Amino acid sequence: MSLDISCPNCETDEHLFGARNDAVITITCSGCSLSWDRPAAPHCERCGSTDVVAHPVPLIERSRGTQMSITAMHVETRCRICDADELRERGTGHLPPSLQ
Ligand SMILES: [Zn+2]
Ligand SMILES: [Zn+2]
């Protein structure tokens, strides 16, 4: 299974398992046990386009001391039409060469 995503915590993309569950796919990293949900059929809420990019946002909790740990993941959806400017600034590399 190709998920086209890597673990935001340990950065592996080889030990991820996805379990589809209606509208979301729950992805679990066996390397560090982090799991998060990803929309199974992501689309733009503004224009309805399905030409979108999954943008994982780690929810980081500052635990006691200075150590930071990722406790959960939230996946935002970026539309290639509505969020074109932002995607270009971030340089995600997802745009086809003709648009770069
Ligand atoms: Zn991991
Ligand atoms: Zn849109």
XYZ file of N, CA, C and O and ligand atoms in Angstrom:
402
model
N 0.853 -1.199 0.000
C 0.000 0.000 0.000
C 0.886 1.245 0.000
O 1.792 1.374 0.808
N 0.616 2.134 -0.912
C 1.368 3.386 -0.933
C 0.518 4.491 -0.334
O -0.541 4.812 -0.849
N 0.963 5.040 0.769
C 0.183 6.078 1.439
C 0.680 7.473 1.096
O 0.027 8.443 1.388
N 1.854 7.549 0.466
C 2.382 8.849 0.090
C 2.431 9.790 1.289
O 2.052 10.932 1.229
N 2.863 9.254 2.400
C 2.923 10.068 3.606
C 3.984 9.433 4.496
O 4.226 8.239 4.417
N 4.613 10.232 5.295
C 5.598 9.677 6.207
C 5.231 10.067 7.636
O 4.494 11.016 7.869
N 5.774 9.323 8.576
C 5.456 9.584 9.972
C 6.084 10.915 10.391
O 7.275 11.126 10.208
N 5.293 11.820 10.939
C 5.811 13.130 11.339
C 6.684 13.051 12.577
O 7.373 14.008 12.917
N 6.649 11.951 13.236
C 7.415 11.820 14.472
C 8.789 11.213 14.210
O 9.806 11.789 14.568
N 8.818 10.057 13.568
C 10.109 9.405 13.334
C 10.493 9.423 11.861
O 11.545 8.925 11.485
N 9.624 9.991 11.024
C 9.921 10.237 9.613
C 10.060 8.999 8.749
O 10.494 9.084 7.620
N 9.705 7.865 9.256
C 9.755 6.683 8.407
C 8.562 6.684 7.462
O 7.517 7.249 7.770
N 8.733 6.067 6.319
C 7.561 5.864 5.473
C 7.433 4.374 5.153
O 6.696 3.987 4.283
N 8.129 3.569 5.889
C 8.154 2.138 5.599
C 7.358 1.299 6.582
O 7.116 0.143 6.346
N 6.999 1.858 7.695
C 6.344 1.050 8.721
C 4.971 1.602 9.062
O 4.561 1.597 10.206
N 4.298 2.116 8.040
C 2.981 2.702 8.258
C 1.908 1.737 7.790
O 2.039 1.108 6.744
N 0.859 1.638 8.574
C -0.248 0.773 8.220
C -1.523 1.581 8.222
O -1.780 2.342 9.147
N -2.317 1.433 7.183
C -3.560 2.178 7.097
C -4.759 1.254 7.235
O -4.793 0.178 6.663
N -5.717 1.692 8.015
C -6.960 0.948 8.181
C -8.113 1.844 7.769
O -8.355 2.868 8.392
N -8.787 1.479 6.689
C -9.863 2.325 6.206
C -11.130 2.105 7.015
O -11.469 0.989 7.361
N -11.789 3.205 7.244
C -12.847 3.238 8.225
C -13.849 4.276 7.745
O -13.749 5.423 8.099
N -14.728 3.927 6.835
C -15.654 4.893 6.248
C -14.910 6.080 5.641
O -14.193 5.909 4.674
N -15.054 7.251 6.236
C -14.519 8.467 5.612
C -13.063 8.739 5.939
O -12.466 9.654 5.385
N -12.498 7.982 6.841
C -11.106 8.249 7.202
C -10.267 6.981 7.124
O -10.779 5.860 7.199
N -8.986 7.184 6.948
C -8.032 6.094 7.029
C -7.201 6.364 8.277
O -6.626 7.441 8.423
N -7.176 5.421 9.169
C -6.357 5.580 10.358
C -4.990 4.980 10.063
O -4.877 3.804 9.737
N -3.984 5.824 10.146
C -2.628 5.392 9.842
C -1.875 5.205 11.147
O -1.925 6.060 12.034
N -1.204 4.086 11.252
C -0.439 3.804 12.452
C 1.011 3.543 12.068
O 1.293 2.817 11.125
N 1.904 4.170 12.794
C 3.329 3.951 12.581
C 3.794 2.896 13.582
O 3.660 3.090 14.788
N 4.325 1.803 13.054
C 4.763 0.762 13.980
C 6.132 1.096 14.560
O 6.591 0.458 15.487
N 6.761 2.116 14.010
C 8.068 2.502 14.536
C 7.967 3.217 15.868
O 8.740 2.985 16.793
N 6.985 4.123 16.001
C 6.892 4.909 17.229
C 5.498 4.882 17.830
O 5.225 5.585 18.787
N 4.594 4.099 17.233
C 3.235 3.927 17.769
C 2.326 5.134 17.607
O 1.227 5.165 18.150
N 2.758 6.143 16.874
C 1.882 7.288 16.621
C 0.798 6.858 15.632
O 1.061 6.115 14.709
N -0.411 7.338 15.846
C -1.447 7.073 14.853
C -2.243 8.340 14.608
O -2.331 9.211 15.473
N -2.764 8.444 13.418
C -3.543 9.626 13.075
C -4.528 9.273 11.973
O -4.396 8.257 11.304
N -5.501 10.139 11.819
C -6.538 9.910 10.821
C -6.274 10.748 9.587
O -5.792 11.863 9.670
N -6.621 10.196 8.472
C -6.464 10.899 7.215
C -7.768 10.710 6.436
O -8.291 9.598 6.395
N -8.300 11.766 5.838
C -9.549 11.602 5.080
C -9.346 10.624 3.929
O -8.330 10.682 3.233
N -10.300 9.724 3.745
C -10.190 8.736 2.673
C -10.470 9.369 1.309
O -9.921 8.958 0.300
N -11.334 10.360 1.291
C -11.668 11.032 0.035
C -11.609 12.540 0.262
O -12.636 13.216 0.327
N -10.408 13.065 0.426
C -10.291 14.493 0.744
C -10.762 15.378 -0.407
O -10.575 15.044 -1.569
N -11.392 16.470 -0.045
C -11.821 17.426 -1.058
C -11.834 18.815 -0.425
O -11.823 18.957 0.791
N -11.862 19.821 -1.280
C -11.868 21.198 -0.805
C -13.272 21.578 -0.354
O -14.245 21.388 -1.083
N -13.375 22.113 0.856
C -14.696 22.503 1.349
C -15.188 23.778 0.697
O -16.353 24.119 0.789
N -14.287 24.513 0.076
C -14.686 25.785 -0.522
C -15.148 25.626 -1.959
O -16.192 26.115 -2.350
N -14.362 24.949 -2.790
C -14.752 24.847 -4.198
C -15.168 23.431 -4.593
O -15.611 23.210 -5.706
N -15.008 22.482 -3.672
C -15.439 21.125 -3.974
C -14.444 20.319 -4.786
O -14.685 19.161 -5.089
N -13.306 20.928 -5.125
C -12.308 20.219 -5.912
C -11.715 19.059 -5.128
O -11.542 19.128 -3.915
N -11.412 17.987 -5.826
C -10.731 16.874 -5.162
C -9.235 16.932 -5.448
O -8.489 16.033 -5.075
N -8.800 17.989 -6.110
C -7.376 18.155 -6.410
C -6.721 18.842 -5.211
O -6.443 20.030 -5.231
N -6.561 18.074 -4.168
C -6.088 18.638 -2.907
C -4.845 17.905 -2.428
O -4.517 16.831 -2.902
N -4.184 18.517 -1.475
C -2.967 17.961 -0.913
C -3.191 17.762 0.584
O -3.643 18.676 1.266
N -2.886 16.590 1.076
C -2.994 16.353 2.515
C -1.830 17.025 3.208
O -0.680 16.916 2.780
N -2.146 17.764 4.241
C -1.116 18.527 4.939
C -1.147 18.148 6.414
O -1.935 18.715 7.173
N -0.334 17.186 6.822
C -0.377 16.765 8.222
C 0.194 17.807 9.156
O 1.248 18.387 8.888
N -0.510 18.072 10.229
C -0.052 19.024 11.231
C 0.090 18.281 12.554
O -0.898 17.850 13.139
N 1.311 18.112 13.018
C 1.473 17.434 14.301
C 1.028 18.319 15.451
O 1.297 19.516 15.456
N 0.321 17.738 16.382
C -0.073 18.462 17.584
C 0.998 18.154 18.621
O 1.102 17.039 19.109
N 1.783 19.143 18.915
C 2.932 18.925 19.791
C 2.611 19.417 21.194
O 2.103 20.508 21.380
N 2.921 18.604 22.136
C 2.666 18.955 23.526
C 4.008 19.118 24.226
O 4.893 18.292 24.093
N 4.110 20.211 24.938
C 5.346 20.419 25.680
C 5.163 19.742 27.038
O 4.444 20.227 27.894
N 5.808 18.641 27.197
C 5.644 17.924 28.463
C 6.611 18.494 29.490
O 7.356 19.423 29.210
N 6.594 17.950 30.648
C 7.433 18.437 31.726
C 8.882 18.551 31.272
O 9.378 17.661 30.612
N 9.512 19.636 31.615
C 10.873 19.837 31.137
C 10.829 20.477 29.768
O 9.891 21.201 29.432
N 11.817 20.223 28.963
C 11.885 20.883 27.671
C 11.599 19.935 26.527
O 11.606 20.335 25.373
N 11.355 18.675 26.835
C 11.160 17.717 25.762
C 9.806 17.911 25.095
O 8.801 18.088 25.754
N 9.823 17.887 23.790
C 8.586 18.030 23.043
C 8.200 16.659 22.517
O 9.039 15.910 22.080
N 6.937 16.379 22.572
C 6.504 15.120 21.999
C 5.253 15.330 21.174
O 4.392 16.140 21.530
N 5.185 14.610 20.074
C 4.002 14.682 19.236
C 2.969 13.733 19.824
O 3.233 12.556 19.986
N 1.829 14.278 20.181
C 0.829 13.450 20.846
C -0.283 13.030 19.899
O -0.988 12.087 20.160
N -0.457 13.758 18.837
C -1.528 13.420 17.906
C -1.257 14.112 16.581
O -0.391 14.974 16.485
N -2.016 13.729 15.579
C -1.864 14.335 14.280
C -3.203 14.843 13.794
O -4.225 14.217 13.990
N -3.146 15.980 13.156
C -4.341 16.516 12.528
C -3.994 16.705 11.056
O -2.941 17.257 10.749
N -4.825 16.218 10.173
C -4.529 16.368 8.753
C -5.437 17.435 8.160
O -6.654 17.289 8.154
N -4.831 18.508 7.702
C -5.595 19.555 7.045
C -5.559 19.307 5.545
O -4.659 18.658 5.042
N -6.523 19.850 4.880
C -6.585 19.698 3.437
C -6.299 21.036 2.774
O -6.892 22.042 3.120
N -5.348 21.026 1.877
C -5.026 22.231 1.127
C -5.463 22.026 -0.317
O -5.115 21.031 -0.929
N -6.227 22.992 -0.818
C -6.724 22.912 -2.184
C -5.699 23.521 -3.139
O -5.150 24.583 -2.865
N -5.453 22.851 -4.233
C -4.460 23.385 -5.181
C -4.978 24.626 -5.898
O -4.216 25.349 -6.525
N -6.272 24.849 -5.829
C -6.836 26.045 -6.459
C -6.937 27.168 -5.426
O -6.353 28.224 -5.568
N -7.678 26.927 -4.331
C -7.899 27.963 -3.323
C -6.617 28.305 -2.561
O -6.439 29.435 -2.133
N -5.762 27.310 -2.353
C -4.560 27.534 -1.551
C -3.301 27.527 -2.405
O -2.219 27.218 -1.925
N -3.455 27.865 -3.667
C -2.317 27.807 -4.583
C -1.148 28.668 -4.106
O 0.008 28.255 -4.170
N -1.475 29.859 -3.600
C -0.402 30.749 -3.154
C 0.358 30.140 -1.981
O 1.578 30.156 -1.943
N -0.403 29.626 -1.042
C 0.236 29.056 0.137
C 1.081 27.838 -0.238
O 2.193 27.661 0.242
N 0.551 27.004 -1.105
C 1.291 25.816 -1.506
C 2.574 26.193 -2.231
O 3.603 25.559 -2.059
N 2.516 27.260 -3.016
C 3.710 27.689 -3.733
C 4.752 28.190 -2.741
O 5.928 27.885 -2.850
N 4.296 28.955 -1.751
C 5.237 29.483 -0.761
C 5.894 28.379 0.040
O 7.062 28.426 0.364
N 5.115 27.370 0.367
C 5.660 26.284 1.159
C 6.563 25.387 0.333
O 7.306 24.583 0.872
N 6.443 25.479 -0.975
C 7.307 24.667 -1.821
C 7.131 23.186 -1.569
O 8.086 22.466 -1.344
N 5.895 22.744 -1.581
C 5.648 21.345 -1.258
C 6.125 20.399 -2.353
O 6.279 19.226 -2.122
N 6.333 20.932 -3.541
C 6.812 20.075 -4.612
C 5.739 19.183 -5.201
O 6.036 18.276 -5.948
N 4.492 19.455 -4.853
C 3.422 18.615 -5.377
C 2.865 19.131 -6.696
O 2.112 18.451 -7.336
N 3.205 20.348 -7.049
C 2.679 20.890 -8.282
C 3.417 20.268 -9.465
O 4.611 20.012 -9.387
N 2.708 20.029 -10.547
C 3.395 19.522 -11.729
C 4.395 20.563 -12.231
O 4.210 21.756 -12.024
N 5.461 20.116 -12.885
C 6.516 21.052 -13.328
C 5.985 22.206 -14.153
O 6.507 23.318 -14.079
N 4.926 21.990 -14.924
C 4.415 23.043 -15.779
C 3.844 24.217 -14.987
O 3.686 25.307 -15.516
N 3.524 23.990 -13.731
C 2.937 25.055 -12.925
C 3.938 25.678 -11.961
O 3.607 26.592 -11.218
N 5.130 25.181 -11.930
C 6.076 25.680 -10.951
C 6.817 26.904 -11.453
O 6.920 27.098 -12.640
Zn 6.785 6.965 13.622
Zn -10.757 24.844 -3.388
